[in-house]
């Protein structure tokens, strides 16, 4: 097997045994990138040259048996809404085209402890608003499995980078499915941890109460290794939690619920079939699987499209041309700010800022934002009730396989529906993972989503790994990359 | 027609925490711009706010000391508006769940105790500072300079109910509030540095009506003097307008310090919709009983309590109020001196009058280390017991401020002790009468002013140590015989 197809643990073991050097792997992933990047456009910036010294030092550490951890020398791509000191963080927006961050996100500082090699910054929907990576001011990213299709979004660049073997793993951010949906579209594992377990400090906020950073990888174990490296209480993030992980059954004694509302209309037969396949497989293991109902899940998209835009309308107010980023001309401060925002933001970002501003306006607050908060609370109650009956919830990750580029750009509502299954976990702050389970007739990847209760991330990963083994998804993206 | 004014005051108090409200940048007092900054207080992308525990302790102290009801689950909200010196273009503030509500503050007005009802006490972050070049106005400036040192400095906003009636009451309220934050140790309390900044809401209503008039907000009053003048001006302006049949516009007006008038600001601000919503970056503040009890245990003596103690010595409320707003060492000196003199009025006069006057004269702000309360007590007691004259007391005090000596030594050295022995004085009086028989005749013929001349001679012949009032009494008696 090609080295870049192996798991992080296997690669590390080869490094330790000195059968291969980090520099060789590094060279390999950039050779892969050279083949695919012009077509896929997974990255906004590649750091090949920047790391040459770092790679050498990593080689030396392994020679001296002094490596810094499982991630020492592992090439990892970073979504371009996570700050890396001294580099641009553009959020795929014209607004930040020239913005260089003077500080690194907490997750980066944590990965630095193991001297991870950052391969580049990956493309995303502008400010992480979108489900296809088509809303990038710097051009869309294509799906390595079928370049006519989108890779999903908003972490589409990260998913494409890992799928095309331009990196061993990638960091993404997930506000309503932005890790899990592209992972599913690209045949990868995508994990959104429990809200608060990974610091958001240095992640450019879209919707603060929903955003979480997480990994996109080929294997569940890779996800576990990265998650364990980036999680932990951060005194710089007041929403970060110091609670200990909670352990629930992750073997044959686990109880699984299938979310009825996500197996109804609006979800494709392909997507449902994948879930059915997993149910069968679980039952064969002797695991109890029941159907459960979470009626308020049907409101999730409505709740989300009030809360997320409301938060984003304030979070994105700071982009005004005064202190950094794009600055348009204007005779007065206000004219400059207005023109900067008119020129700097793309249409989807503007749509959401307008939506959020409206929802928070005097006279409309109670009817929209206030109600959404109440509904969110009720939905969380429903989840709490359900988790008294089952340990894990299972559903499709996405209602459909990857769609064609351009197919939904003119219909925002239809685009919003692609997050139908993933949004509830964000609203409730729950850990949620997408794992690849098979291919559609069109040879596009499909995945299933598993959700568990807050802080049970480790158990969720164990349980997912068990399914991963049973499914044995070994497919790789189309031949042209190889 | 009669009109009644109603005034409400909103005061921003800058807290003296070491670091800013939501980041660890130092709170600095410097003219040099942009020296205390970080991603959080500069609103850089990805930076997050973490509340300063000390600031929350401080505001809880203030809320408790003004008898506010403490909100168990305080919440931070985002107040959304665009301004170049507001880095995030929203201010982290509080909305419907402030730290404290429905309190009161005891003040002294016209030598009487009064109470001002407090509506709310809430926490927020300060903005940066804009300097609009050219015109001084954002909409016409040629450029704007920004200093973010102040950005994120913790502020408490304390809002009164609309209950004040006069500018003097407003001034007394601010004076009391200033003393309170000083005694609580939560602010430098310097008006000239903007540690306390206040806006006034003023309306006037027909005295026969129960309905309040239209509220006008006055900004930019930088001193107690401008607060007083601005309120007086605005009340008069509104009454004049009503008498002319005009309608008062609900607006924000700006106090023009130079011209001593209020002028309307851009009306846009009055109708702003701040779209408050709870800040998803900050979990609720838990201000439960346990926390409140800890804060209560840290509560120092409050100004009104200091006043009560002072009044128990016999001081009037006015005197007690003046003392309670003096430096701590003055209050302590008063109590120490009073404990031996038991004479509150002369102790008060000596401390607030002579002592502080002489200190100003020799340009010192604090007492020399050797100066003991006992020394002042001794001076007062020497005067009270007629051992020295009042003016000798002043001489002794002056000496004590420049060198380490005792009042007794000074009196002795400068021969300030008075002769109080009537027998001895009488002898001198008799001698003077005998030696000046011509003068005595003239006095008996009605030239009363020559009595003083004789008293002078008596004192002179004693070497200046005779108690003049005893000498005068004895002389009068002798002359009558
Ligand atoms: Zn700071």
PDB file of N, CA and C in Angstrom, chain A residues 83 96 99 102-103 195 200-204 208-209 235-239 310-311 314-315 317-320 322-324 331-334 337 341 357 360-362 365 369, chain B residues 24 39-40 42-51 78 80 82-84 86-90 132 138-141 144 146 148 266 273 275-278 280-283:
ATOM      1  N   UNK A  83      -6.497  30.345  12.207  1.00  0.00           N
ATOM      2  CA  UNK A  83      -5.324  31.221  12.145  1.00  0.00           C
ATOM      3  C   UNK A  83      -4.018  30.472  12.365  1.00  0.00           C
ATOM      4  N   UNK A  96     -10.644  39.471   3.372  1.00  0.00           N
ATOM      5  CA  UNK A  96      -9.405  39.195   4.109  1.00  0.00           C
ATOM      6  C   UNK A  96      -8.274  38.774   3.167  1.00  0.00           C
ATOM      7  N   UNK A  99      -5.026  39.673   4.668  1.00  0.00           N
ATOM      8  CA  UNK A  99      -4.926  39.625   6.125  1.00  0.00           C
ATOM      9  C   UNK A  99      -3.961  38.536   6.578  1.00  0.00           C
ATOM     10  N   UNK A 102      -1.529  37.617  13.189  1.00  0.00           N
ATOM     11  CA  UNK A 102      -0.369  37.756  14.069  1.00  0.00           C
ATOM     12  C   UNK A 102      -0.327  36.697  15.165  1.00  0.00           C
ATOM     13  N   UNK A 103      -1.275  35.780  15.148  1.00  0.00           N
ATOM     14  CA  UNK A 103      -1.268  34.761  16.193  1.00  0.00           C
ATOM     15  C   UNK A 103      -1.855  33.466  15.639  1.00  0.00           C
ATOM     16  N   UNK A 195     -19.425  20.240  21.621  1.00  0.00           N
ATOM     17  CA  UNK A 195     -19.173  21.677  21.705  1.00  0.00           C
ATOM     18  C   UNK A 195     -18.391  21.990  22.979  1.00  0.00           C
ATOM     19  N   UNK A 200     -12.130  27.131  20.401  1.00  0.00           N
ATOM     20  CA  UNK A 200     -12.433  27.904  19.193  1.00  0.00           C
ATOM     21  C   UNK A 200     -11.512  29.106  19.041  1.00  0.00           C
ATOM     22  N   UNK A 201     -10.610  29.319  19.999  1.00  0.00           N
ATOM     23  CA  UNK A 201      -9.751  30.497  19.925  1.00  0.00           C
ATOM     24  C   UNK A 201      -8.885  30.424  18.677  1.00  0.00           C
ATOM     25  N   UNK A 202      -9.035  31.419  17.815  1.00  0.00           N
ATOM     26  CA  UNK A 202      -8.265  31.442  16.579  1.00  0.00           C
ATOM     27  C   UNK A 202      -9.005  30.876  15.385  1.00  0.00           C
ATOM     28  N   UNK A 203     -10.195  30.354  15.618  1.00  0.00           N
ATOM     29  CA  UNK A 203     -11.076  29.960  14.513  1.00  0.00           C
ATOM     30  C   UNK A 203     -11.930  31.187  14.208  1.00  0.00           C
ATOM     31  N   UNK A 204     -11.917  31.641  12.983  1.00  0.00           N
ATOM     32  CA  UNK A 204     -12.699  32.836  12.654  1.00  0.00           C
ATOM     33  C   UNK A 204     -14.176  32.463  12.711  1.00  0.00           C
ATOM     34  N   UNK A 208     -20.944  31.436  16.711  1.00  0.00           N
ATOM     35  CA  UNK A 208     -20.145  31.036  17.869  1.00  0.00           C
ATOM     36  C   UNK A 208     -20.741  29.899  18.688  1.00  0.00           C
ATOM     37  N   UNK A 209     -22.059  29.820  18.778  1.00  0.00           N
ATOM     38  CA  UNK A 209     -22.642  28.790  19.633  1.00  0.00           C
ATOM     39  C   UNK A 209     -22.716  27.443  18.917  1.00  0.00           C
ATOM     40  N   UNK A 235      -8.040  28.330  28.505  1.00  0.00           N
ATOM     41  CA  UNK A 235      -8.413  29.543  29.237  1.00  0.00           C
ATOM     42  C   UNK A 235      -8.710  30.729  28.327  1.00  0.00           C
ATOM     43  N   UNK A 236      -8.375  30.620  27.037  1.00  0.00           N
ATOM     44  CA  UNK A 236      -8.671  31.731  26.123  1.00  0.00           C
ATOM     45  C   UNK A 236     -10.049  31.611  25.486  1.00  0.00           C
ATOM     46  N   UNK A 237     -10.762  30.531  25.772  1.00  0.00           N
ATOM     47  CA  UNK A 237     -12.102  30.345  25.209  1.00  0.00           C
ATOM     48  C   UNK A 237     -13.058  30.078  26.362  1.00  0.00           C
ATOM     49  N   UNK A 238     -13.917  31.051  26.661  1.00  0.00           N
ATOM     50  CA  UNK A 238     -14.812  30.941  27.822  1.00  0.00           C
ATOM     51  C   UNK A 238     -15.849  29.842  27.644  1.00  0.00           C
ATOM     52  N   UNK A 239     -16.073  29.384  26.392  1.00  0.00           N
ATOM     53  CA  UNK A 239     -17.046  28.312  26.187  1.00  0.00           C
ATOM     54  C   UNK A 239     -16.377  26.947  26.190  1.00  0.00           C
ATOM     55  N   UNK A 310     -28.055  35.160  12.792  1.00  0.00           N
ATOM     56  CA  UNK A 310     -28.073  36.198  13.823  1.00  0.00           C
ATOM     57  C   UNK A 310     -26.678  36.346  14.420  1.00  0.00           C
ATOM     58  N   UNK A 311     -26.084  35.226  14.792  1.00  0.00           N
ATOM     59  CA  UNK A 311     -24.737  35.297  15.384  1.00  0.00           C
ATOM     60  C   UNK A 311     -23.728  35.821  14.362  1.00  0.00           C
ATOM     61  N   UNK A 314     -23.414  39.634  13.815  1.00  0.00           N
ATOM     62  CA  UNK A 314     -22.562  40.357  14.769  1.00  0.00           C
ATOM     63  C   UNK A 314     -21.094  39.940  14.604  1.00  0.00           C
ATOM     64  N   UNK A 315     -20.863  38.626  14.413  1.00  0.00           N
ATOM     65  CA  UNK A 315     -19.474  38.154  14.286  1.00  0.00           C
ATOM     66  C   UNK A 315     -18.748  38.795  13.102  1.00  0.00           C
ATOM     67  N   UNK A 317     -19.417  41.717  11.823  1.00  0.00           N
ATOM     68  CA  UNK A 317     -19.483  43.184  11.828  1.00  0.00           C
ATOM     69  C   UNK A 317     -18.087  43.790  11.906  1.00  0.00           C
ATOM     70  N   UNK A 318     -17.132  43.033  12.473  1.00  0.00           N
ATOM     71  CA  UNK A 318     -15.779  43.583  12.663  1.00  0.00           C
ATOM     72  C   UNK A 318     -15.046  43.802  11.346  1.00  0.00           C
ATOM     73  N   UNK A 319     -15.532  43.205  10.262  1.00  0.00           N
ATOM     74  CA  UNK A 319     -14.843  43.384   8.978  1.00  0.00           C
ATOM     75  C   UNK A 319     -15.355  44.673   8.349  1.00  0.00           C
ATOM     76  N   UNK A 320     -14.636  45.759   8.635  1.00  0.00           N
ATOM     77  CA  UNK A 320     -15.133  47.077   8.251  1.00  0.00           C
ATOM     78  C   UNK A 320     -14.076  47.929   7.561  1.00  0.00           C
ATOM     79  N   UNK A 322     -11.446  49.135   8.840  1.00  0.00           N
ATOM     80  CA  UNK A 322     -10.799  50.107   9.722  1.00  0.00           C
ATOM     81  C   UNK A 322      -9.415  49.631  10.154  1.00  0.00           C
ATOM     82  N   UNK A 323      -9.331  48.406  10.623  1.00  0.00           N
ATOM     83  CA  UNK A 323      -8.071  47.956  11.239  1.00  0.00           C
ATOM     84  C   UNK A 323      -7.269  46.978  10.391  1.00  0.00           C
ATOM     85  N   UNK A 324      -7.926  46.212   9.531  1.00  0.00           N
ATOM     86  CA  UNK A 324      -7.212  45.198   8.738  1.00  0.00           C
ATOM     87  C   UNK A 324      -8.096  44.795   7.571  1.00  0.00           C
ATOM     88  N   UNK A 331     -15.354  58.908   1.376  1.00  0.00           N
ATOM     89  CA  UNK A 331     -15.068  60.268   1.846  1.00  0.00           C
ATOM     90  C   UNK A 331     -15.105  60.355   3.367  1.00  0.00           C
ATOM     91  N   UNK A 332     -15.963  59.545   3.988  1.00  0.00           N
ATOM     92  CA  UNK A 332     -16.053  59.547   5.450  1.00  0.00           C
ATOM     93  C   UNK A 332     -15.805  58.128   5.952  1.00  0.00           C
ATOM     94  N   UNK A 333     -15.631  57.998   7.249  1.00  0.00           N
ATOM     95  CA  UNK A 333     -15.436  56.672   7.833  1.00  0.00           C
ATOM     96  C   UNK A 333     -16.583  55.745   7.464  1.00  0.00           C
ATOM     97  N   UNK A 334     -17.809  56.253   7.616  1.00  0.00           N
ATOM     98  CA  UNK A 334     -18.968  55.391   7.363  1.00  0.00           C
ATOM     99  C   UNK A 334     -19.053  54.982   5.903  1.00  0.00           C
ATOM    100  N   UNK A 337     -16.588  52.273   5.397  1.00  0.00           N
ATOM    101  CA  UNK A 337     -17.029  51.001   5.972  1.00  0.00           C
ATOM    102  C   UNK A 337     -18.110  50.363   5.101  1.00  0.00           C
ATOM    103  N   UNK A 341     -17.648  46.781   3.023  1.00  0.00           N
ATOM    104  CA  UNK A 341     -18.495  45.607   3.247  1.00  0.00           C
ATOM    105  C   UNK A 341     -19.253  45.230   1.972  1.00  0.00           C
ATOM    106  N   UNK A 357     -29.531  40.121  10.744  1.00  0.00           N
ATOM    107  CA  UNK A 357     -29.817  41.484  11.214  1.00  0.00           C
ATOM    108  C   UNK A 357     -31.317  41.668  11.356  1.00  0.00           C
ATOM    109  N   UNK A 360     -32.832  39.866  14.388  1.00  0.00           N
ATOM    110  CA  UNK A 360     -32.522  40.460  15.689  1.00  0.00           C
ATOM    111  C   UNK A 360     -33.153  41.841  15.859  1.00  0.00           C
ATOM    112  N   UNK A 361     -33.797  42.344  14.816  1.00  0.00           N
ATOM    113  CA  UNK A 361     -34.279  43.727  14.862  1.00  0.00           C
ATOM    114  C   UNK A 361     -35.419  43.908  15.851  1.00  0.00           C
ATOM    115  N   UNK A 362     -35.469  45.120  16.382  1.00  0.00           N
ATOM    116  CA  UNK A 362     -36.554  45.451  17.314  1.00  0.00           C
ATOM    117  C   UNK A 362     -37.889  45.189  16.624  1.00  0.00           C
ATOM    118  N   UNK A 365     -37.494  40.452  16.941  1.00  0.00           N
ATOM    119  CA  UNK A 365     -36.666  39.591  17.782  1.00  0.00           C
ATOM    120  C   UNK A 365     -37.464  38.427  18.364  1.00  0.00           C
ATOM    121  N   UNK A 369     -35.755  35.318  16.324  1.00  0.00           N
ATOM    122  CA  UNK A 369     -34.606  34.820  17.083  1.00  0.00           C
ATOM    123  C   UNK A 369     -35.041  34.234  18.427  1.00  0.00           C
TER     124      UNK A 369
ATOM    125  N   UNK B  24      -6.157  39.897  28.649  1.00  0.00           N
ATOM    126  CA  UNK B  24      -5.197  40.099  29.734  1.00  0.00           C
ATOM    127  C   UNK B  24      -4.332  41.336  29.533  1.00  0.00           C
ATOM    128  N   UNK B  39      -5.129  40.507  20.241  1.00  0.00           N
ATOM    129  CA  UNK B  39      -6.167  40.162  19.262  1.00  0.00           C
ATOM    130  C   UNK B  39      -7.584  40.386  19.797  1.00  0.00           C
ATOM    131  N   UNK B  40      -7.821  40.126  21.087  1.00  0.00           N
ATOM    132  CA  UNK B  40      -9.178  40.227  21.603  1.00  0.00           C
ATOM    133  C   UNK B  40      -9.664  41.678  21.657  1.00  0.00           C
ATOM    134  N   UNK B  42      -8.569  44.156  20.128  1.00  0.00           N
ATOM    135  CA  UNK B  42      -8.472  44.798  18.823  1.00  0.00           C
ATOM    136  C   UNK B  42      -9.493  44.191  17.857  1.00  0.00           C
ATOM    137  N   UNK B  43     -10.256  43.208  18.350  1.00  0.00           N
ATOM    138  CA  UNK B  43     -11.293  42.591  17.521  1.00  0.00           C
ATOM    139  C   UNK B  43     -10.721  41.849  16.320  1.00  0.00           C
ATOM    140  N   UNK B  44      -9.546  41.239  16.472  1.00  0.00           N
ATOM    141  CA  UNK B  44      -8.999  40.492  15.343  1.00  0.00           C
ATOM    142  C   UNK B  44      -9.836  39.243  15.103  1.00  0.00           C
ATOM    143  N   UNK B  45      -9.868  38.773  13.846  1.00  0.00           N
ATOM    144  CA  UNK B  45     -10.655  37.584  13.543  1.00  0.00           C
ATOM    145  C   UNK B  45     -10.192  36.396  14.389  1.00  0.00           C
ATOM    146  N   UNK B  46     -11.153  35.684  14.961  1.00  0.00           N
ATOM    147  CA  UNK B  46     -10.844  34.464  15.705  1.00  0.00           C
ATOM    148  C   UNK B  46     -10.580  34.675  17.179  1.00  0.00           C
ATOM    149  N   UNK B  47     -10.408  35.922  17.618  1.00  0.00           N
ATOM    150  CA  UNK B  47     -10.127  36.165  19.034  1.00  0.00           C
ATOM    151  C   UNK B  47     -11.416  36.087  19.846  1.00  0.00           C
ATOM    152  N   UNK B  48     -11.295  35.689  21.108  1.00  0.00           N
ATOM    153  CA  UNK B  48     -12.483  35.476  21.941  1.00  0.00           C
ATOM    154  C   UNK B  48     -12.349  36.223  23.267  1.00  0.00           C
ATOM    155  N   UNK B  49     -13.491  36.590  23.859  1.00  0.00           N
ATOM    156  CA  UNK B  49     -13.478  37.283  25.153  1.00  0.00           C
ATOM    157  C   UNK B  49     -13.570  36.306  26.319  1.00  0.00           C
ATOM    158  N   UNK B  50     -12.767  36.546  27.354  1.00  0.00           N
ATOM    159  CA  UNK B  50     -12.893  35.764  28.589  1.00  0.00           C
ATOM    160  C   UNK B  50     -13.066  36.761  29.735  1.00  0.00           C
ATOM    161  N   UNK B  51     -14.194  36.706  30.451  1.00  0.00           N
ATOM    162  CA  UNK B  51     -14.472  37.743  31.457  1.00  0.00           C
ATOM    163  C   UNK B  51     -13.448  37.781  32.584  1.00  0.00           C
ATOM    164  N   UNK B  78     -24.594  41.340  23.379  1.00  0.00           N
ATOM    165  CA  UNK B  78     -23.891  42.142  22.383  1.00  0.00           C
ATOM    166  C   UNK B  78     -24.785  43.320  21.999  1.00  0.00           C
ATOM    167  N   UNK B  80     -25.110  45.984  19.277  1.00  0.00           N
ATOM    168  CA  UNK B  80     -24.586  46.125  17.924  1.00  0.00           C
ATOM    169  C   UNK B  80     -24.699  47.547  17.385  1.00  0.00           C
ATOM    170  N   UNK B  82     -22.172  50.316  14.587  1.00  0.00           N
ATOM    171  CA  UNK B  82     -20.902  50.516  13.891  1.00  0.00           C
ATOM    172  C   UNK B  82     -20.264  51.831  14.312  1.00  0.00           C
ATOM    173  N   UNK B  83     -19.022  51.767  14.724  1.00  0.00           N
ATOM    174  CA  UNK B  83     -18.247  52.983  14.979  1.00  0.00           C
ATOM    175  C   UNK B  83     -16.767  52.603  14.872  1.00  0.00           C
ATOM    176  N   UNK B  84     -15.956  53.443  14.250  1.00  0.00           N
ATOM    177  CA  UNK B  84     -14.566  53.020  13.998  1.00  0.00           C
ATOM    178  C   UNK B  84     -13.774  52.650  15.258  1.00  0.00           C
ATOM    179  N   UNK B  86     -14.947  51.089  17.822  1.00  0.00           N
ATOM    180  CA  UNK B  86     -15.535  49.898  18.445  1.00  0.00           C
ATOM    181  C   UNK B  86     -15.060  48.703  17.613  1.00  0.00           C
ATOM    182  N   UNK B  87     -14.007  47.999  18.079  1.00  0.00           N
ATOM    183  CA  UNK B  87     -13.306  47.068  17.180  1.00  0.00           C
ATOM    184  C   UNK B  87     -14.178  45.948  16.616  1.00  0.00           C
ATOM    185  N   UNK B  88     -15.094  45.418  17.389  1.00  0.00           N
ATOM    186  CA  UNK B  88     -15.912  44.310  16.889  1.00  0.00           C
ATOM    187  C   UNK B  88     -17.182  44.837  16.223  1.00  0.00           C
ATOM    188  N   UNK B  89     -17.386  46.143  16.307  1.00  0.00           N
ATOM    189  CA  UNK B  89     -18.634  46.772  15.899  1.00  0.00           C
ATOM    190  C   UNK B  89     -19.818  46.208  16.682  1.00  0.00           C
ATOM    191  N   UNK B  90     -19.523  45.613  17.822  1.00  0.00           N
ATOM    192  CA  UNK B  90     -20.534  45.420  18.851  1.00  0.00           C
ATOM    193  C   UNK B  90     -19.812  45.558  20.178  1.00  0.00           C
ATOM    194  N   UNK B 132     -11.204  62.859  15.637  1.00  0.00           N
ATOM    195  CA  UNK B 132     -11.589  63.212  14.268  1.00  0.00           C
ATOM    196  C   UNK B 132     -10.846  64.476  13.854  1.00  0.00           C
ATOM    197  N   UNK B 138     -17.264  62.935  13.070  1.00  0.00           N
ATOM    198  CA  UNK B 138     -16.961  61.774  12.235  1.00  0.00           C
ATOM    199  C   UNK B 138     -17.444  61.952  10.795  1.00  0.00           C
ATOM    200  N   UNK B 139     -18.547  62.668  10.612  1.00  0.00           N
ATOM    201  CA  UNK B 139     -19.124  62.746   9.263  1.00  0.00           C
ATOM    202  C   UNK B 139     -18.464  63.812   8.394  1.00  0.00           C
ATOM    203  N   UNK B 140     -17.534  64.579   8.970  1.00  0.00           N
ATOM    204  CA  UNK B 140     -16.897  65.594   8.138  1.00  0.00           C
ATOM    205  C   UNK B 140     -15.387  65.676   8.360  1.00  0.00           C
ATOM    206  N   UNK B 141     -14.844  64.734   9.157  1.00  0.00           N
ATOM    207  CA  UNK B 141     -13.408  64.777   9.461  1.00  0.00           C
ATOM    208  C   UNK B 141     -12.595  64.472   8.211  1.00  0.00           C
ATOM    209  N   UNK B 144      -9.435  60.179  10.738  1.00  0.00           N
ATOM    210  CA  UNK B 144      -9.730  59.863  12.135  1.00  0.00           C
ATOM    211  C   UNK B 144      -8.596  59.030  12.698  1.00  0.00           C
ATOM    212  N   UNK B 146      -7.157  56.599  15.707  1.00  0.00           N
ATOM    213  CA  UNK B 146      -7.763  55.674  16.660  1.00  0.00           C
ATOM    214  C   UNK B 146      -6.735  55.173  17.667  1.00  0.00           C
ATOM    215  N   UNK B 148      -6.602  52.356  20.727  1.00  0.00           N
ATOM    216  CA  UNK B 148      -7.368  51.264  21.325  1.00  0.00           C
ATOM    217  C   UNK B 148      -6.876  50.877  22.721  1.00  0.00           C
ATOM    218  N   UNK B 266     -26.575  64.555  16.217  1.00  0.00           N
ATOM    219  CA  UNK B 266     -27.286  63.971  15.078  1.00  0.00           C
ATOM    220  C   UNK B 266     -28.452  63.130  15.574  1.00  0.00           C
ATOM    221  N   UNK B 273     -31.241  50.988  16.726  1.00  0.00           N
ATOM    222  CA  UNK B 273     -31.699  49.677  17.172  1.00  0.00           C
ATOM    223  C   UNK B 273     -30.442  48.845  17.414  1.00  0.00           C
ATOM    224  N   UNK B 275     -30.069  45.872  18.534  1.00  0.00           N
ATOM    225  CA  UNK B 275     -30.199  44.431  18.288  1.00  0.00           C
ATOM    226  C   UNK B 275     -29.460  43.595  19.346  1.00  0.00           C
ATOM    227  N   UNK B 276     -29.744  43.891  20.600  1.00  0.00           N
ATOM    228  CA  UNK B 276     -29.129  43.133  21.695  1.00  0.00           C
ATOM    229  C   UNK B 276     -29.436  41.644  21.576  1.00  0.00           C
ATOM    230  N   UNK B 277     -28.438  40.812  21.741  1.00  0.00           N
ATOM    231  CA  UNK B 277     -28.701  39.376  21.957  1.00  0.00           C
ATOM    232  C   UNK B 277     -27.575  38.806  22.800  1.00  0.00           C
ATOM    233  N   UNK B 278     -27.850  37.727  23.496  1.00  0.00           N
ATOM    234  CA  UNK B 278     -26.881  37.228  24.467  1.00  0.00           C
ATOM    235  C   UNK B 278     -25.619  36.773  23.743  1.00  0.00           C
ATOM    236  N   UNK B 280     -22.901  34.654  22.548  1.00  0.00           N
ATOM    237  CA  UNK B 280     -22.666  33.205  22.589  1.00  0.00           C
ATOM    238  C   UNK B 280     -21.229  32.837  22.973  1.00  0.00           C
ATOM    239  N   UNK B 281     -20.341  33.810  23.031  1.00  0.00           N
ATOM    240  CA  UNK B 281     -18.952  33.520  23.418  1.00  0.00           C
ATOM    241  C   UNK B 281     -18.770  33.438  24.925  1.00  0.00           C
ATOM    242  N   UNK B 282     -19.778  33.886  25.694  1.00  0.00           N
ATOM    243  CA  UNK B 282     -19.579  33.986  27.139  1.00  0.00           C
ATOM    244  C   UNK B 282     -20.713  33.293  27.896  1.00  0.00           C
ATOM    245  N   UNK B 283     -20.379  32.273  28.671  1.00  0.00           N
ATOM    246  CA  UNK B 283     -21.423  31.621  29.470  1.00  0.00           C
ATOM    247  C   UNK B 283     -21.968  32.590  30.528  1.00  0.00           C
TER     248      UNK B 283
END
